[in-house]
CSV table of C-alpha atoms and ligand atoms in Angstrom, one decimal:
chain,number,residue,atom,x,y,z
A,275,MET,CA,17.3,61.0,1.0
A,276,ALA,CA,14.6,62.7,-1.1
A,277,MET,CA,13.3,59.4,-2.2
A,278,ILE,CA,13.1,58.1,1.4
A,279,ALA,CA,11.2,61.2,2.4
A,280,TYR,CA,9.0,61.0,-0.6
A,281,GLU,CA,8.1,57.3,0.0
A,282,CYS,CA,7.9,57.5,3.8
A,283,PRO,CA,6.0,60.5,5.0
A,284,GLN,CA,6.1,59.1,8.5
A,285,TYR,CA,9.9,59.9,8.7
A,286,LYS,CA,11.4,63.3,9.0
A,287,VAL,CA,14.5,63.6,6.8
A,288,THR,CA,17.1,66.4,7.3
A,289,VAL,CA,20.0,66.7,4.9
A,290,VAL,CA,22.9,68.6,6.4
A,291,ASP,CA,26.1,69.9,4.8
A,292,ILE,CA,29.0,72.2,5.8
A,293,ASN,CA,28.6,74.2,2.6
A,294,PRO,CA,26.1,77.0,3.1
A,295,GLU,CA,25.9,77.8,-0.6
A,296,ARG,CA,24.9,74.2,-1.5
A,297,ILE,CA,22.3,74.1,1.2
A,298,ALA,CA,20.9,77.5,0.0
A,299,GLN,CA,20.7,76.0,-3.5
A,300,TRP,CA,18.9,72.9,-2.2
A,301,ASN,CA,16.4,75.3,-0.6
A,302,SER,CA,16.0,77.4,-3.7
A,303,LYS,CA,14.2,77.1,-7.0
A,304,ASN,CA,17.5,76.0,-8.8
A,305,LEU,CA,18.8,72.7,-7.3
A,306,PRO,CA,22.6,72.3,-7.5
A,307,VAL,CA,22.5,69.1,-9.6
A,308,TYR,CA,20.7,68.2,-12.8
A,309,GLU,CA,19.0,64.9,-12.5
A,310,PRO,CA,15.9,64.0,-14.4
A,311,GLY,CA,12.8,63.8,-12.1
A,312,LEU,CA,14.7,65.0,-9.0
A,313,ASP,CA,13.3,68.6,-9.1
A,314,GLU,CA,9.7,67.4,-9.0
A,315,ILE,CA,10.3,65.1,-6.0
A,316,VAL,CA,12.3,67.7,-4.0
A,317,LYS,CA,9.8,70.4,-4.7
A,318,ALA,CA,6.8,68.2,-3.7
A,319,ILE,CA,8.1,67.3,-0.3
A,320,ARG,CA,10.6,70.1,0.8
A,321,GLY,CA,9.2,71.6,4.0
A,322,ARG,CA,6.9,68.6,4.4
A,323,ASN,CA,9.3,66.0,5.7
A,324,LEU,CA,12.4,66.9,3.8
A,325,PHE,CA,14.6,69.6,5.1
A,326,PHE,CA,18.1,71.0,4.1
A,327,SER,CA,20.2,72.7,6.8
A,328,THR,CA,23.7,73.7,7.8
A,329,ASP,CA,23.1,73.0,11.4
A,330,ILE,CA,24.9,69.7,11.5
A,331,GLU,CA,25.0,69.4,15.3
A,332,LYS,CA,21.2,69.7,15.6
A,333,GLY,CA,20.8,67.3,12.7
A,334,ILE,CA,22.9,64.7,14.5
A,335,LYS,CA,21.3,65.2,17.9
A,336,GLU,CA,17.7,65.0,16.6
A,337,SER,CA,18.2,61.9,14.5
A,338,GLN,CA,18.0,58.3,15.3
A,339,ILE,CA,19.4,57.1,12.0
A,340,ILE,CA,22.3,59.0,10.3
A,341,PHE,CA,23.3,58.3,6.7
A,342,VAL,CA,26.9,59.3,6.1
A,343,SER,CA,27.4,60.3,2.5
A,344,VAL,CA,30.5,62.4,2.6
A,345,ASN,CA,32.9,62.3,-0.3
A,346,THR,CA,35.8,59.8,-0.4
A,347,PRO,CA,38.0,61.0,-3.2
A,348,VAL,CA,41.2,59.4,-4.3
A,349,LYS,CA,44.0,60.5,-2.0
A,350,ASP,CA,46.3,63.0,-3.6
A,351,PHE,CA,49.1,63.1,-1.0
A,352,GLY,CA,51.2,60.8,1.1
A,353,ALA,CA,50.9,57.0,1.3
A,354,GLY,CA,48.6,55.5,-1.3
A,355,ALA,CA,48.5,58.8,-3.3
A,356,GLY,CA,46.6,58.4,-6.5
A,357,MET,CA,45.0,55.1,-5.4
A,358,ALA,CA,43.7,54.9,-1.9
A,359,ALA,CA,40.5,56.6,-0.7
A,360,ASP,CA,41.0,59.8,1.2
A,361,LEU,CA,39.1,59.2,4.4
A,362,GLN,CA,39.7,62.5,6.1
A,363,TYR,CA,36.1,63.8,5.7
A,364,TRP,CA,34.7,60.5,6.7
A,365,GLU,CA,36.8,60.4,9.9
A,366,LYS,CA,35.9,64.0,10.8
A,367,THR,CA,32.3,63.2,10.4
A,368,ALA,CA,32.7,60.1,12.7
A,369,ARG,CA,34.3,62.3,15.3
A,370,GLN,CA,31.6,64.9,15.1
A,371,ILE,CA,28.9,62.3,15.5
A,372,ARG,CA,30.7,60.9,18.5
A,373,ASP,CA,31.1,64.3,20.2
A,374,VAL,CA,27.6,65.5,19.6
A,375,SER,CA,25.5,62.4,20.2
A,376,ASP,CA,23.7,61.9,23.5
A,377,SER,CA,21.4,59.0,22.5
A,378,HIS,CA,21.6,55.7,20.6
A,379,LYS,CA,22.2,56.1,16.9
A,380,ILE,CA,22.2,53.9,13.8
A,381,ILE,CA,25.0,55.0,11.5
A,382,VAL,CA,24.6,54.0,7.9
A,383,GLU,CA,27.6,54.0,5.5
A,384,LYS,CA,26.3,55.4,2.2
A,385,SER,CA,29.6,56.6,0.8
A,386,THR,CA,31.6,53.9,-1.1
A,387,LEU,CA,34.4,52.9,1.2
A,388,PRO,CA,37.4,50.5,1.4
A,389,VAL,CA,36.5,47.2,3.1
A,390,LYS,CA,36.7,47.3,6.9
A,391,THR,CA,35.9,51.1,7.2
A,392,ALA,CA,33.0,50.3,9.4
A,393,GLN,CA,35.4,48.8,11.9
A,394,THR,CA,37.4,52.1,12.0
A,395,MET,CA,34.2,54.0,12.4
A,396,LYS,CA,33.1,51.9,15.3
A,397,ARG,CA,36.5,52.4,17.0
A,398,ILE,CA,36.2,56.2,16.7
A,399,LEU,CA,32.6,56.3,17.8
A,400,THR,CA,33.2,54.3,20.9
A,401,SER,CA,36.5,56.0,21.8
A,402,ASN,CA,35.3,58.5,24.4
A,403,ASN,CA,33.3,56.1,26.6
A,404,ASN,CA,30.3,58.5,27.1
A,405,GLY,CA,28.0,55.5,27.2
A,406,VAL,CA,26.2,56.3,23.9
A,407,GLN,CA,25.6,53.2,21.8
A,408,PHE,CA,26.2,53.1,18.1
A,409,ASP,CA,25.2,50.5,15.5
A,410,ILE,CA,26.9,50.6,12.1
A,411,LEU,CA,25.3,49.4,8.9
A,412,SER,CA,26.6,49.4,5.4
A,413,ASN,CA,24.1,50.3,2.7
A,414,PRO,CA,25.9,51.0,-0.6
A,415,GLU,CA,24.2,53.0,-3.2
A,416,PHE,CA,24.0,51.5,-6.7
A,417,LEU,CA,22.1,54.2,-8.5
A,418,ALA,CA,23.6,55.6,-11.7
A,419,GLU,CA,23.4,59.3,-12.6
A,420,GLY,CA,20.9,60.3,-15.2
A,421,THR,CA,18.6,57.4,-14.2
A,422,ALA,CA,18.9,58.0,-10.4
A,423,ILE,CA,15.1,58.4,-9.7
A,424,LYS,CA,14.2,55.3,-11.6
A,425,ASP,CA,17.0,53.3,-10.1
A,426,LEU,CA,15.8,54.4,-6.6
A,427,GLU,CA,12.2,53.7,-7.3
A,428,GLU,CA,12.8,50.3,-8.7
A,429,PRO,CA,16.2,49.1,-7.5
A,430,ASP,CA,17.5,45.7,-8.7
A,431,ARG,CA,18.4,45.2,-5.0
A,432,VAL,CA,19.0,47.1,-1.8
A,433,LEU,CA,21.9,45.7,0.2
A,434,ILE,CA,22.2,46.1,3.9
A,435,GLY,CA,25.3,44.8,5.8
A,436,SER,CA,25.2,44.5,9.6
A,437,SER,CA,27.0,42.8,12.4
A,438,ASP,CA,25.1,39.8,13.7
A,439,THR,CA,24.9,41.0,17.3
A,440,LEU,CA,21.4,41.5,18.7
A,441,SER,CA,21.6,45.3,18.4
A,442,GLY,CA,23.2,45.0,14.9
A,443,LEU,CA,20.3,42.9,13.7
A,444,ARG,CA,17.8,45.2,15.3
A,445,ALA,CA,19.4,48.2,13.5
A,446,ARG,CA,19.4,46.3,10.3
A,447,ASP,CA,15.6,45.6,10.7
A,448,GLU,CA,15.0,49.3,11.2
A,449,LEU,CA,16.6,50.1,7.9
A,450,ILE,CA,14.8,47.3,6.2
A,451,ALA,CA,11.5,48.8,7.5
A,452,ILE,CA,12.3,52.1,5.7
A,453,TYR,CA,13.0,50.5,2.3
A,454,ALA,CA,10.1,48.1,2.7
A,455,ASN,CA,7.8,51.1,2.2
A,456,TRP,CA,8.4,50.8,-1.6
A,457,VAL,CA,10.9,48.1,-2.3
A,458,PRO,CA,9.6,44.5,-2.6
A,459,GLN,CA,11.0,42.3,0.3
A,460,ASP,CA,12.8,39.9,-2.0
A,461,ARG,CA,14.9,42.8,-3.4
A,462,ILE,CA,16.1,43.8,0.1
A,463,ILE,CA,19.1,41.5,0.8
A,464,THR,CA,21.3,41.4,3.8
A,465,SER,CA,24.9,40.3,4.5
A,466,ASN,CA,27.7,40.9,6.9
A,467,ILE,CA,29.2,44.4,6.8
A,468,TRP,CA,32.4,43.5,4.9
A,469,SER,CA,30.6,41.7,2.1
A,470,SER,CA,28.4,44.7,1.7
A,471,GLU,CA,31.3,47.1,1.6
A,472,LEU,CA,33.1,44.9,-0.9
A,473,SER,CA,30.1,44.2,-3.1
A,474,LYS,CA,29.9,47.9,-4.1
A,475,LEU,CA,33.5,47.9,-5.2
A,476,VAL,CA,33.1,44.6,-7.0
A,477,ALA,CA,29.8,45.7,-8.8
A,478,ASN,CA,31.5,48.8,-10.1
A,479,ALA,CA,34.6,46.9,-11.1
A,480,PHE,CA,32.5,44.4,-13.1
A,481,LEU,CA,30.6,47.1,-14.9
A,482,ALA,CA,33.7,49.0,-15.8
A,483,GLN,CA,35.3,45.7,-16.9
A,484,ARG,CA,32.5,45.1,-19.4
A,485,ILE,CA,33.1,48.5,-21.0
A,486,SER,CA,36.9,48.0,-21.1
A,487,SER,CA,36.3,44.6,-22.6
A,488,ILE,CA,34.2,46.0,-25.4
A,489,ASN,CA,36.4,49.0,-25.9
A,490,SER,CA,39.5,46.7,-26.3
A,491,PHE,CA,37.7,44.9,-29.1
A,492,THR,CA,36.9,48.1,-30.9
A,493,ALA,CA,40.7,48.4,-31.5
A,494,LEU,CA,40.8,44.8,-32.8
A,495,CYS,CA,37.7,45.4,-35.0
A,496,GLU,CA,39.3,48.5,-36.6
A,497,LYS,CA,42.3,46.4,-37.6
A,498,SER,CA,40.4,43.4,-38.8
A,499,ASP,CA,37.4,44.9,-40.6
A,500,ALA,CA,34.9,43.4,-38.1
A,501,ASP,CA,32.1,45.6,-36.9
A,502,ILE,CA,31.8,46.0,-33.1
A,503,THR,CA,28.0,46.5,-33.3
A,504,GLU,CA,27.6,43.1,-35.0
A,505,VAL,CA,30.0,41.5,-32.6
A,506,VAL,CA,28.2,42.9,-29.6
A,507,ARG,CA,24.8,41.8,-30.9
A,508,ALA,CA,26.1,38.2,-31.4
A,509,VAL,CA,27.8,38.1,-28.0
A,510,GLY,CA,25.1,39.9,-26.0
A,511,MET,CA,22.4,37.4,-27.1
A,512,ASP,CA,24.1,34.8,-25.0
A,513,SER,CA,21.9,35.0,-22.0
A,514,ARG,CA,24.9,34.3,-19.7
A,515,VAL,CA,26.5,37.5,-21.0
A,516,GLY,CA,23.5,39.7,-21.5
A,517,ASP,CA,23.2,42.7,-23.8
A,518,LYS,CA,23.3,45.6,-21.3
A,519,PHE,CA,26.2,47.9,-20.7
A,520,LEU,CA,28.1,46.8,-23.8
A,521,ASN,CA,28.1,50.1,-25.7
A,522,ALA,CA,31.5,50.9,-27.1
A,523,SER,CA,32.7,54.3,-26.1
A,524,VAL,CA,35.6,56.8,-26.0
A,525,GLY,CA,36.1,55.4,-22.4
A,526,PHE,CA,34.1,55.4,-19.2
A,527,GLY,CA,34.1,58.4,-16.9
A,528,GLY,CA,32.2,59.4,-13.8
A,529,SER,CA,33.1,59.8,-10.2
A,530,CYS,CA,32.9,56.1,-9.3
A,531,PHE,CA,34.5,53.6,-11.7
A,532,LYS,CA,38.1,54.7,-11.8
A,533,LYS,CA,38.2,55.7,-8.1
A,534,ASP,CA,36.6,52.4,-7.0
A,535,ILE,CA,38.9,50.3,-9.1
A,536,LEU,CA,41.9,52.2,-7.9
A,537,ASN,CA,40.7,51.5,-4.3
A,538,LEU,CA,40.3,47.9,-5.1
A,539,VAL,CA,43.7,47.6,-6.6
A,540,TYR,CA,45.2,49.4,-3.6
A,541,LEU,CA,43.4,47.0,-1.2
A,542,CYS,CA,44.6,44.0,-3.1
A,543,ARG,CA,48.2,45.2,-3.1
A,544,HIS,CA,47.9,45.9,0.6
A,545,TYR,CA,46.9,42.3,1.2
A,546,GLY,CA,49.8,41.1,-1.1
A,547,LEU,CA,47.5,40.0,-3.9
A,548,SER,CA,49.5,41.5,-6.7
A,549,GLN,CA,48.1,39.2,-9.5
A,550,VAL,CA,44.5,40.3,-8.5
A,551,ALA,CA,45.6,43.9,-8.4
A,552,ASP,CA,47.2,43.7,-11.8
A,553,TYR,CA,44.2,42.1,-13.3
A,554,TRP,CA,41.8,44.9,-12.2
A,555,GLU,CA,44.3,47.6,-13.0
A,556,GLY,CA,44.1,46.4,-16.6
A,557,VAL,CA,40.5,47.7,-16.8
A,558,ILE,CA,41.8,51.2,-16.1
A,559,ARG,CA,44.8,50.8,-18.5
A,560,ILE,CA,42.4,49.9,-21.4
A,561,ASN,CA,40.3,52.9,-20.5
A,562,GLU,CA,43.2,55.3,-20.7
A,563,TYR,CA,44.3,53.6,-24.0
A,564,GLN,CA,40.9,54.1,-25.5
A,565,LYS,CA,40.8,57.8,-24.8
A,566,GLN,CA,44.3,58.2,-26.2
A,567,ARG,CA,43.4,56.1,-29.2
A,568,PHE,CA,40.5,58.5,-30.0
A,569,VAL,CA,42.9,61.4,-30.2
A,570,LEU,CA,45.4,59.5,-32.3
A,571,THR,CA,42.7,58.4,-34.7
A,572,MET,CA,41.8,62.1,-35.2
A,573,LEU,CA,45.4,63.0,-35.7
A,574,ASN,CA,46.1,60.2,-38.2
A,575,ALA,CA,42.9,60.9,-40.2
A,576,MET,CA,43.5,64.6,-40.4
A,577,PHE,CA,46.8,64.3,-42.1
A,578,ASN,CA,48.9,64.0,-38.9
A,579,THR,CA,48.5,67.6,-37.9
A,580,LEU,CA,45.8,69.3,-35.8
A,581,ALA,CA,47.7,72.6,-35.2
A,582,GLY,CA,45.4,75.5,-36.0
A,583,LYS,CA,42.4,73.2,-36.9
A,584,ARG,CA,39.1,73.9,-35.3
A,585,ILE,CA,37.6,70.9,-33.6
A,586,CYS,CA,34.1,70.8,-32.1
A,587,ILE,CA,33.6,68.5,-29.1
A,588,PHE,CA,30.0,67.2,-29.0
A,589,GLY,CA,29.3,66.6,-25.3
A,590,PHE,CA,31.4,67.3,-22.2
A,591,ALA,CA,29.4,65.4,-19.6
A,592,PHE,CA,30.7,62.0,-18.7
A,593,LYS,CA,27.5,60.5,-19.9
A,594,ALA,CA,24.1,61.7,-21.3
A,595,ASN,CA,21.4,63.2,-19.1
A,596,THR,CA,23.7,64.7,-16.5
A,597,GLY,CA,25.7,67.9,-16.2
A,598,ASP,CA,28.4,66.0,-14.3
A,599,THR,CA,31.9,66.1,-15.8
A,600,ARG,CA,33.9,64.3,-13.2
A,601,GLU,CA,36.5,62.0,-14.9
A,602,SER,CA,34.8,62.7,-18.2
A,603,PRO,CA,36.7,61.4,-21.2
A,604,ALA,CA,36.0,64.8,-22.8
A,605,MET,CA,38.3,66.4,-20.4
A,606,PHE,CA,41.3,64.2,-21.3
A,607,ILE,CA,40.5,64.5,-25.0
A,608,ALA,CA,40.1,68.3,-24.9
A,609,LYS,CA,43.5,68.6,-23.1
A,610,ARG,CA,45.2,66.3,-25.6
A,611,LEU,CA,43.8,68.2,-28.5
A,612,ALA,CA,44.9,71.5,-27.0
A,613,GLU,CA,48.4,70.0,-26.7
A,614,GLU,CA,48.2,69.3,-30.4
A,615,LYS,CA,47.5,73.0,-30.8
A,616,ALA,CA,44.0,72.5,-32.1
A,617,GLU,CA,41.4,75.2,-31.6
A,618,LEU,CA,38.5,73.8,-29.6
A,619,VAL,CA,34.8,74.5,-29.5
A,620,ILE,CA,32.9,72.7,-26.7
A,621,THR,CA,29.2,72.2,-26.9
A,622,ASP,CA,26.9,70.4,-24.4
A,623,PRO,CA,23.3,70.9,-23.3
A,624,LYS,CA,24.0,70.7,-19.5
A,625,ALA,CA,27.7,70.7,-18.8
A,626,LEU,CA,29.2,73.9,-20.2
A,627,GLN,CA,29.5,75.5,-16.8
A,628,ASN,CA,31.5,72.6,-15.5
A,629,ALA,CA,33.5,72.3,-18.7
A,630,MET,CA,34.7,75.9,-18.3
A,631,ILE,CA,35.8,75.2,-14.7
A,632,ASP,CA,37.6,71.9,-15.8
A,633,LEU,CA,39.4,73.5,-18.7
A,634,ASP,CA,40.3,76.7,-16.9
A,635,GLY,CA,44.0,77.5,-17.4
A,636,ILE,CA,44.5,75.2,-20.4
A,637,GLU,CA,46.7,76.8,-23.0
A,638,GLY,CA,45.1,77.4,-26.3
A,639,LYS,CA,41.9,78.7,-27.9
A,640,ILE,CA,38.8,77.2,-26.4
A,641,SER,CA,35.2,78.5,-26.8
A,642,TYR,CA,31.9,77.2,-25.3
A,643,ILE,CA,28.8,77.3,-27.4
A,644,GLU,CA,25.5,75.6,-26.4
A,645,ASP,CA,23.9,75.5,-29.8
A,646,PRO,CA,25.6,72.6,-31.8
A,647,TYR,CA,24.9,74.2,-35.2
A,648,GLU,CA,26.7,77.4,-34.1
A,649,ALA,CA,29.4,75.5,-32.3
A,650,SER,CA,30.3,73.3,-35.3
A,651,ALA,CA,30.2,76.1,-37.9
A,652,GLY,CA,33.6,76.8,-39.3
A,653,CYS,CA,35.1,73.7,-37.8
A,654,ASP,CA,37.2,71.0,-39.5
A,655,ALA,CA,36.0,68.2,-37.4
A,656,ILE,CA,33.4,67.0,-34.9
A,657,GLY,CA,34.2,64.6,-32.1
A,658,VAL,CA,31.2,63.0,-30.5
A,659,VAL,CA,32.2,62.3,-26.9
A,660,THR,CA,28.9,62.2,-24.9
A,661,GLU,CA,25.9,60.1,-26.1
A,662,TRP,CA,23.2,62.9,-25.8
A,663,GLY,CA,20.1,61.7,-27.8
A,664,LEU,CA,19.9,65.2,-29.2
A,665,TYR,CA,23.0,64.7,-31.4
A,666,ALA,CA,21.4,61.9,-33.4
A,667,THR,CA,18.5,64.2,-34.3
A,668,LEU,CA,20.5,67.1,-35.8
A,669,ASP,CA,20.3,68.2,-39.4
A,670,PHE,CA,23.8,67.1,-40.5
A,671,ARG,CA,23.4,68.4,-44.0
A,672,ARG,CA,23.1,71.9,-42.5
A,673,ILE,CA,26.1,71.2,-40.2
A,674,TYR,CA,28.2,70.0,-43.1
A,675,GLN,CA,27.5,73.1,-45.2
A,676,ALA,CA,28.8,75.3,-42.5
A,677,MET,CA,32.0,73.3,-41.9
A,678,VAL,CA,35.5,73.6,-43.4
A,679,LYS,CA,36.2,70.9,-46.1
A,680,PRO,CA,37.2,68.2,-45.9
A,681,ALA,CA,34.9,67.7,-43.0
A,682,PHE,CA,35.4,64.9,-40.5
A,683,ILE,CA,33.2,63.2,-37.9
A,684,PHE,CA,34.7,61.0,-35.2
A,685,ASP,CA,31.8,59.2,-33.5
A,686,GLY,CA,33.1,58.2,-30.1
A,687,ARG,CA,29.8,56.7,-29.1
A,688,ASN,CA,28.5,55.2,-32.3
A,689,ILE,CA,25.2,57.0,-32.0
A,690,LEU,CA,25.1,58.6,-35.5
A,691,ASP,CA,23.9,57.3,-38.9
A,692,HIS,CA,27.4,56.8,-40.4
A,693,LYS,CA,26.2,55.8,-43.9
A,694,LYS,CA,24.0,58.9,-44.2
A,695,LEU,CA,26.8,61.2,-42.9
A,696,PHE,CA,29.2,59.7,-45.5
A,697,GLU,CA,26.6,60.4,-48.3
A,698,ILE,CA,26.3,64.0,-47.1
A,699,GLY,CA,30.0,64.3,-47.7
A,700,PHE,CA,31.6,63.7,-44.3
A,701,ASN,CA,34.7,61.6,-43.7
A,702,VAL,CA,33.3,59.3,-41.0
A,703,PHE,CA,35.3,57.5,-38.3
A,704,PRO,CA,33.1,55.4,-36.0
A,705,LEU,CA,34.5,53.2,-33.2
A,706,GLY,CA,35.2,49.6,-34.0
A,707,LYS,CA,34.1,49.8,-37.6
A,708,PRO,CA,35.8,50.6,-40.9
A,709,PRO,CA,35.9,54.3,-41.6
A,710,LEU,CA,33.9,55.8,-44.5
A,711,THR,CA,36.0,58.3,-46.3
A,712,HIS,CA,36.1,60.3,-49.6
A,713,LEU,CA,39.9,60.8,-49.4
B,1015,UDX,C1,28.1,53.9,-11.9
B,1015,UDX,C2,27.3,52.6,-11.6
B,1015,UDX,O1,26.6,52.2,-12.8
B,1015,UDX,C3,26.4,52.7,-10.4
B,1015,UDX,O2,25.8,51.5,-10.1
B,1015,UDX,C4,27.2,53.2,-9.2
B,1015,UDX,O3,26.3,53.4,-8.1
B,1015,UDX,C5,27.9,54.5,-9.6
B,1015,UDX,O4,28.8,54.3,-10.7
B,1015,UDX,P1,27.5,56.2,-13.0
B,1015,UDX,O5,28.9,56.5,-12.9
B,1015,UDX,O6,26.5,57.2,-12.6
B,1015,UDX,O7,27.1,54.9,-12.2
B,1015,UDX,O8,27.2,55.9,-14.6
B,1015,UDX,P2,27.2,54.6,-15.5
B,1015,UDX,O9,25.9,54.6,-16.3
B,1015,UDX,O10,27.6,53.4,-14.9
B,1015,UDX,O11,28.3,55.1,-16.6
B,1015,UDX,C6,29.7,55.2,-16.3
B,1015,UDX,C7,30.5,55.5,-17.5
B,1015,UDX,O12,30.5,54.4,-18.4
B,1015,UDX,C8,29.9,56.6,-18.4
B,1015,UDX,O13,31.0,57.4,-18.9
B,1015,UDX,C9,29.2,55.9,-19.5
B,1015,UDX,O14,29.1,56.7,-20.7
B,1015,UDX,C10,30.1,54.8,-19.7
B,1015,UDX,N1,29.5,53.6,-20.4
B,1015,UDX,C11,28.4,53.0,-19.8
B,1015,UDX,C12,30.0,53.1,-21.6
B,1015,UDX,O15,31.0,53.6,-22.1
B,1015,UDX,N2,29.4,52.0,-22.2
B,1015,UDX,C13,28.3,51.4,-21.6
B,1015,UDX,O16,27.8,50.5,-22.2
B,1015,UDX,C14,27.8,52.0,-20.4
């Protein structure tokens, strides 16, 4: 919404939320999320044509176009628990829009939703016959965290799904007109609503599948003395495959991939497509396997016992350049290590606050230290879990000197200079490459 307001001064954009603290933060000096470039944009246009408010009714009444971006977490109760999308917030919002609206509205689905949600929304909106007309569009968001501003400024594509009735097409054109303020026409594509809803799930499933594919091969490389970096270079140079999004890791995290694939699997099972569901479920199974494998590599390398050992986790965010820890592999790894009775020191430049919340109540000794030198001092091992650029620039000689010997490094992102670390004295365990050890 900030980007729309920034690029389109002729529109007034009001962001409403039920949470007064969040809205107060959006109206303050300290925005509630860390996203490179967002501060500058919000601060430049807040009060000009971008407003944050808790007055949801007024926001609905005054607007012609309403973007619904409420959360759709995985359901944790009843039918479909652990897989289906929890649509309760979505439905409440639809009812509120229906009850408050007294003029024609275009409703834009921004949240990622199961296919055919627009149909449900239409039924709710038109269920009290007050004569108000609604047009529903699907406009999924493809931005990634950490690069959100760039992704919004120069999107690969903007997708708008609509019905093909006259008013549906008119609504679609209104939304096209907004994006056309900064997105080239050939990057704004249209489709029917269901294709649009499904495209978002499919895009995320494909991206996650790439990561699980590479991660599955790290396991094979470790058994066969092949090197995953060399394999990826050779495979990625095939222009049909492409070289992006092929970085081996401890596993993917974030609020989208797992949730969207689980939704997709649920949807397929609902339609009786069990082979399709099993296929995509495999992407998640490999991801869980990869996180577990990281912990087991640590355990094996460190003489099959971690009890009482001090392990420093480099990075808690689910990826670099964000403070977001939702579904972060670090969370799983930290919990598993605590189960092994290791003592943990967590370090991260942006995610320590969230880490403390996530690990609250975990049994064992856990400390949180922002400075990586201080954090790793006195530790037996370092596990690199998030690919923060900062970690590749550290003085590892200094780090090594302050650690307990033998000192271990497990590079779960392959971002460090392994040969150099080995020469310093570390026992180095990269992903998908032979380990370099002095033992
Ligand atoms: C994702 C999609 O990229 C985006 O299009 C969609 O709108 C939302 O979901 P996001 O979750 O913000 O975005 O981050 P993304 O960059 O896709 O990374 C997801 C996870 O995969 C992270 O944990 C990341 O570290 C990991 N990853 C990514 C890898 O392990 N290897 C890679 O090569 C790329």
